[in-house]
CSV table of C-alpha atoms in Angstrom, one decimal:
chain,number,residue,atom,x,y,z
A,84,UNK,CA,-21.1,-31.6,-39.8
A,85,UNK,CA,-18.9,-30.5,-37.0
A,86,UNK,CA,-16.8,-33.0,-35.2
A,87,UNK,CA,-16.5,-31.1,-31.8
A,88,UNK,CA,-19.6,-30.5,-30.1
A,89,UNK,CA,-20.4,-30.0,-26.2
A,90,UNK,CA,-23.8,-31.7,-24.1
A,91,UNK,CA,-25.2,-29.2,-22.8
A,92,UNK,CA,-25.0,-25.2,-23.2
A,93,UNK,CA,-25.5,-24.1,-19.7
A,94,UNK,CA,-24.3,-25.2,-16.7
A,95,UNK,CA,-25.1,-23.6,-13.5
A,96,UNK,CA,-23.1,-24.3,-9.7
A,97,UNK,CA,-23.0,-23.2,-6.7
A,98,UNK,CA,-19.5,-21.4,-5.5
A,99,UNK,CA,-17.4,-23.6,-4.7
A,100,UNK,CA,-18.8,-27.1,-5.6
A,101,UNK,CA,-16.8,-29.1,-8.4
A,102,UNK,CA,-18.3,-28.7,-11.8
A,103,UNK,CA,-18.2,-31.1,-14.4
A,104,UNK,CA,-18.3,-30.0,-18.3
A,105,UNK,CA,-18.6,-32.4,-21.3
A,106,UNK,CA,-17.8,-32.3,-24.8
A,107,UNK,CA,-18.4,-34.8,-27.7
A,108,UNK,CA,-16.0,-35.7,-30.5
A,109,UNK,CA,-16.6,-37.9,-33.6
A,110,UNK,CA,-13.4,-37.5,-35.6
A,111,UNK,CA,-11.2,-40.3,-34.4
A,112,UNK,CA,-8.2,-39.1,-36.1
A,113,UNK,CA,-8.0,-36.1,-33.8
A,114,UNK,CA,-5.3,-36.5,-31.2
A,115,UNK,CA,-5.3,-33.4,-29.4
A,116,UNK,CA,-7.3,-31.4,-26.9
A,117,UNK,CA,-7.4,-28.3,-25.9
A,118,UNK,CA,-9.8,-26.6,-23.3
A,119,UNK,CA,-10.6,-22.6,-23.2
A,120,UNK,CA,-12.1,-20.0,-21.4
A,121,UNK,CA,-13.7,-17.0,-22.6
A,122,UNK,CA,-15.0,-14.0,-20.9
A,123,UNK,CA,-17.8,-11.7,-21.9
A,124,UNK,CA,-15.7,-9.6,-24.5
A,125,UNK,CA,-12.6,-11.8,-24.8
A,126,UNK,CA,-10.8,-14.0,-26.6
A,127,UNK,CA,-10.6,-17.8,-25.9
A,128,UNK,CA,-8.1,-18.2,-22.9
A,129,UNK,CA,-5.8,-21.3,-22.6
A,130,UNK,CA,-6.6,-23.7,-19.5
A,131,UNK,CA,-5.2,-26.6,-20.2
A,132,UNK,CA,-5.0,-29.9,-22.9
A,133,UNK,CA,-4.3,-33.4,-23.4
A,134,UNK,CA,-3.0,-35.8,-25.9
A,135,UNK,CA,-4.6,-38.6,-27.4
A,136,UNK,CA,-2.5,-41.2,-25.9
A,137,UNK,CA,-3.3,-40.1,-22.3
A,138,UNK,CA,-6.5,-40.2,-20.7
A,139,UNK,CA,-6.1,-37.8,-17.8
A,140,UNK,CA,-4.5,-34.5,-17.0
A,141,UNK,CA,-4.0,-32.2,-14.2
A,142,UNK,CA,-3.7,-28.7,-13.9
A,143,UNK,CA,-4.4,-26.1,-10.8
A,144,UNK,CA,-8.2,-26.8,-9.7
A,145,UNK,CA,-8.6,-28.3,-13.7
A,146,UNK,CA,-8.3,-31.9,-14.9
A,147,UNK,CA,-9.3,-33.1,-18.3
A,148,UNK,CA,-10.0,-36.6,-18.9
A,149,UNK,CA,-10.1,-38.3,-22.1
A,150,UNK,CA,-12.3,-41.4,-23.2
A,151,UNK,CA,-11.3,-41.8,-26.7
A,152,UNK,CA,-13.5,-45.0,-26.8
A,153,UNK,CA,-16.5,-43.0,-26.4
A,154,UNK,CA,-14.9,-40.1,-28.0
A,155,UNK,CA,-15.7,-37.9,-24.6
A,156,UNK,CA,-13.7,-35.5,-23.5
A,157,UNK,CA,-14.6,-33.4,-19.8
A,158,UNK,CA,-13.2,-30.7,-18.4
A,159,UNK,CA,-13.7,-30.9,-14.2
A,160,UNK,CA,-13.4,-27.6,-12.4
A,161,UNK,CA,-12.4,-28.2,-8.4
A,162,UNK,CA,-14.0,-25.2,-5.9
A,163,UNK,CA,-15.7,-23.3,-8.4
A,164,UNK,CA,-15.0,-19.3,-7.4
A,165,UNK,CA,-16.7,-16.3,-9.3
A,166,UNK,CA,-13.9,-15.7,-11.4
A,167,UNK,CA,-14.7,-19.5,-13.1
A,168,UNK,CA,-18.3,-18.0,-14.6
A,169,UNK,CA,-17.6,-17.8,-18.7
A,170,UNK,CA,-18.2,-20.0,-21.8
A,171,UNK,CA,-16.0,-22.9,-21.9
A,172,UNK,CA,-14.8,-24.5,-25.4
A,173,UNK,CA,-13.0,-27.9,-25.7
A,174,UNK,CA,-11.4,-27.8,-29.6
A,175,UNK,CA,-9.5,-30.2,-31.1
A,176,UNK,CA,-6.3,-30.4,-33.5
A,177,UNK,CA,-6.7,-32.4,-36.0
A,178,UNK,CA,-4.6,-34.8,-38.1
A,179,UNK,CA,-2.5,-33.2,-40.8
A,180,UNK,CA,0.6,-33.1,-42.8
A,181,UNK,CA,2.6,-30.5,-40.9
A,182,UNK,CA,2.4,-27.0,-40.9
A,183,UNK,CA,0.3,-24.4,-38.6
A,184,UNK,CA,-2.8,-26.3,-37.4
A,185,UNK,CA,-6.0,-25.0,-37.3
A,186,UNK,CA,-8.3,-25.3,-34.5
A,187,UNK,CA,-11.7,-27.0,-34.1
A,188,UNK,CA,-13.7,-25.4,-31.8
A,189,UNK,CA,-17.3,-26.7,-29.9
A,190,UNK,CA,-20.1,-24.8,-29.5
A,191,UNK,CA,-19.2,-23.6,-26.3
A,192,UNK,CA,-21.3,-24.7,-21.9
A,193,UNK,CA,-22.0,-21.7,-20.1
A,194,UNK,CA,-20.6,-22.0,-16.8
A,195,UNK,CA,-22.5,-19.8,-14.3
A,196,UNK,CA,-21.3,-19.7,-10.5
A,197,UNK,CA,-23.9,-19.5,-8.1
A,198,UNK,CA,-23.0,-17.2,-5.5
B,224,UNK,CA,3.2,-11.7,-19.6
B,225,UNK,CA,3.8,-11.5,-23.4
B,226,UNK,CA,0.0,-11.3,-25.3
B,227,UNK,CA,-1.7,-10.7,-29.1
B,228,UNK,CA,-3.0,-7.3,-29.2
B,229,UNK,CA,-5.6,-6.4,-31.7
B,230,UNK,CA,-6.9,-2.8,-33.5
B,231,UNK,CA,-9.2,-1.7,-33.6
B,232,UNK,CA,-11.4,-3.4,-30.9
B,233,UNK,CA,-14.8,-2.8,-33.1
B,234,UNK,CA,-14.9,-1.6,-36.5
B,235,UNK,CA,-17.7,-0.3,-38.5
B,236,UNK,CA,-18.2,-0.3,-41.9
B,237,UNK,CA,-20.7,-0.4,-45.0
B,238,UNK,CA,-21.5,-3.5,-46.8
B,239,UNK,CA,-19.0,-3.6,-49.7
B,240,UNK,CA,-16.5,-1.2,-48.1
B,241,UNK,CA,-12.7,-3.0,-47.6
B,242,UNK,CA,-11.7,-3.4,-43.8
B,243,UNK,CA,-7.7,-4.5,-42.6
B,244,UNK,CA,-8.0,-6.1,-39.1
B,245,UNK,CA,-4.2,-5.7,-37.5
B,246,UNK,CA,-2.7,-7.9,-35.1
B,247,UNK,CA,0.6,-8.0,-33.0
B,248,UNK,CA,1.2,-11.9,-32.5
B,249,UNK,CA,3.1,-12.6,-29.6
B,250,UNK,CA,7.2,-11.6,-30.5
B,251,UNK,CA,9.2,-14.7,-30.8
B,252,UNK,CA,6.2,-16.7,-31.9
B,253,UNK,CA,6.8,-17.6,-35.8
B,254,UNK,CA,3.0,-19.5,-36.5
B,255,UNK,CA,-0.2,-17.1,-36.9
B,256,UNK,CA,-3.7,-17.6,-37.1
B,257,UNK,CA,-7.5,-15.9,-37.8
B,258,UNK,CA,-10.8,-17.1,-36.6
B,259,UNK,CA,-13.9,-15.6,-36.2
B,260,UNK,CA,-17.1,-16.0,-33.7
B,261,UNK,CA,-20.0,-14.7,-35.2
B,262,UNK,CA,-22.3,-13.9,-31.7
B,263,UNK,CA,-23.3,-16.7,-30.0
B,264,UNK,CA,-21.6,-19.4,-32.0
B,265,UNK,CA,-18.5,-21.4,-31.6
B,266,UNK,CA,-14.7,-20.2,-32.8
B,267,UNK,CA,-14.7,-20.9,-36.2
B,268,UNK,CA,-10.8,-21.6,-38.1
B,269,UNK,CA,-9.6,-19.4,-41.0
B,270,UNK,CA,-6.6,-19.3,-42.2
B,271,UNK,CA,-2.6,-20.1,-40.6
B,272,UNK,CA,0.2,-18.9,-41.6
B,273,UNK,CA,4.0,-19.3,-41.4
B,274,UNK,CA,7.1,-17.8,-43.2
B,275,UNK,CA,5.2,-15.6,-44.9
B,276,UNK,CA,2.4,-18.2,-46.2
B,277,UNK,CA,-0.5,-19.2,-45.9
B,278,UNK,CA,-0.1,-23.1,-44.5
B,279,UNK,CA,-3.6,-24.3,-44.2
B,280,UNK,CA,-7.2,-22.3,-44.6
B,281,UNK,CA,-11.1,-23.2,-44.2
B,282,UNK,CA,-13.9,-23.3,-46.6
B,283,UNK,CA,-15.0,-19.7,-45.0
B,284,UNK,CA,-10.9,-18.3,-46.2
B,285,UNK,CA,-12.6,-17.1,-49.6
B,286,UNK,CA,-11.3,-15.1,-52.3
B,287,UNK,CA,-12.7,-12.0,-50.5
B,288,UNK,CA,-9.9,-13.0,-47.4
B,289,UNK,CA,-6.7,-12.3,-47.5
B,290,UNK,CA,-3.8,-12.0,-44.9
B,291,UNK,CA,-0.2,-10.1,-44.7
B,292,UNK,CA,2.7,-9.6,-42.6
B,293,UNK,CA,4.0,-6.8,-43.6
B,294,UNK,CA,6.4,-6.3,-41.5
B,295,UNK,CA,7.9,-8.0,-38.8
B,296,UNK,CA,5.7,-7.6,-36.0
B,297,UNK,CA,2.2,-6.7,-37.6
B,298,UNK,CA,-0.2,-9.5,-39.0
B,299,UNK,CA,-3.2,-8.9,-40.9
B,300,UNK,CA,-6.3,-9.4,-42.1
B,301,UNK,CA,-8.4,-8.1,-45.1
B,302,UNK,CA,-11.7,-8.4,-46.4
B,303,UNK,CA,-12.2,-6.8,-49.6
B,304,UNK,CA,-15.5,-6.4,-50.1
B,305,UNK,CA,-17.5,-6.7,-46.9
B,306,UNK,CA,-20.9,-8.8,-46.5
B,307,UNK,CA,-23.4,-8.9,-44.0
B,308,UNK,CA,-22.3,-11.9,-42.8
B,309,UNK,CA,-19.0,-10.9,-42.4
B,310,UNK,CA,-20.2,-9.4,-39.1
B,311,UNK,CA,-18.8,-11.1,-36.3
B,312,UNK,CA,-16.1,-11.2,-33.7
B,313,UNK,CA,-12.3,-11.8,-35.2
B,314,UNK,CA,-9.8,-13.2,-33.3
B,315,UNK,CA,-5.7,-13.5,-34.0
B,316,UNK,CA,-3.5,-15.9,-32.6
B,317,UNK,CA,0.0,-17.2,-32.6
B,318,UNK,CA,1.9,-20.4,-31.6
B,319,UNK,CA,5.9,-20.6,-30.9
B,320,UNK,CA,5.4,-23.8,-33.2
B,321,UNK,CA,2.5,-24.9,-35.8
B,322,UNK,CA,2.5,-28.5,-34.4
B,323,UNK,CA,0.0,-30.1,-32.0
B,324,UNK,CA,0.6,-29.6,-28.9
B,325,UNK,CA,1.6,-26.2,-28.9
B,326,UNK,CA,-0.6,-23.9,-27.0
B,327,UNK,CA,-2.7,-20.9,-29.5
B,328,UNK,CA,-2.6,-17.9,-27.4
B,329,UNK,CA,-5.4,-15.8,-28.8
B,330,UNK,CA,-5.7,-12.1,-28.7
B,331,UNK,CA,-8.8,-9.9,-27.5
B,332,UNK,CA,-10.6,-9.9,-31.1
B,333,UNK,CA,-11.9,-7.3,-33.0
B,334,UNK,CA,-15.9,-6.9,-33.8
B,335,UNK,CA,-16.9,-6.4,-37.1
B,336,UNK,CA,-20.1,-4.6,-37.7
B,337,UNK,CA,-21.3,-4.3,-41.8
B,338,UNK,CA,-23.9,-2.5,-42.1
């Protein structure tokens, strides 16, 4: 089975209220995070990640937090504008003995902005 | 800002036919990557590679997969004998370093129709 997954596949908000979206681990040996964006017609986007041995991370308008005794990871959007509707993936690095790391990816929230 | 850039953007071909997906990683980044999205799923991992081998690949990186760099700015992927469920979206990416914590950049992907 896969080891990243999210709650829920659509999420929809009105413009500018804080969103909130979640995603479910169950591989405890992962120790990094990574959130992305995708657009209709493009590839996954970068917004922002954490390590395992922090539980909370701030970008612009974007913090993750961490739970790792839940295995929860959520990605909080602040003042949600238009430009924030896409599919959001959390995917996490696993474990490994060194070389280029693949990614795991979740099956991906809908975020829709209401305008 | 430095991206991946992918040709073509959608490629057509018959089931059985070969197909070469081409990427441009990002230029001073030295760790590359393939996944694929078939539609409406979740980023899937295929193969990463780093001075010129492969350095970890999934269950899906078959026999039928290969990847090249055959030069020193083009990465790609081939499929040698195409399926129908080789239709999906493919997506390069490359990392400065193949370790956790350093950011994937992904490029826009290429659809792959077999018909």
């Amino acid at each position: 089975g896969e080891s990243v997954g999210l709650h829920l596949p659509t999420l929809s908000v009105q413009e500018g209220d804080n969103s909130i979206i979640n995603c479910a681990y169950s591989n405890s040996a992962s120790d990094y995070f990574i959130w992305y964006k995708q657009e209709s017609g493009k590839g996954p986007q970068f917004i922002i990640d954490i390590r395992s041995n922090m539980d909370k991370r701030q970008g612009q308008r974007v913090t993750v937090l961490l739970n790792k005794t839940v295995k929860h990871l959520s990605l909080q959007i602040a003042a949600t504008q238009p430009g924030d509707s896409a599919v959001y993936f959390c995917a996490e690095n696993l474990r490994s003995g060194g070389g280029a790391d693949g990614l795991t990816f979740g099956k991906g929230t809908h975020l829709i902005i209401q305008p | 800002e430095p991206e991946v850039t992918q040709t073509p953007s959608h490629q057509v071909t018959q089931m059985g036919q070969e197909v070469i997906l081409r990427c441009v990683p990002i230029s001073n980044h030295l760790y590359f990557y393939w996944y694929r999205q078939i539609l409406g799923q979740k980023v899937e991992f295929l193969v990463s590679f780093y001075n010129n081998e492969i350095s970890e690949k999934s269950e899906i990186f078959d026999d039928q997969f290969s990847v090249e760099r055959p030069d020193g700015s083009n990465f790609t992927l081939k499929i040698r004998s195409t399926k129908l469920e080789d239709s999906a979206m493919y997506f390069c990416a490359s990392s400065a370093q193949g370790s956790r914590g350093d950011t994937q950049y992904f490029g826009p992907g290429t659809r792959l129709t077999v018909l």
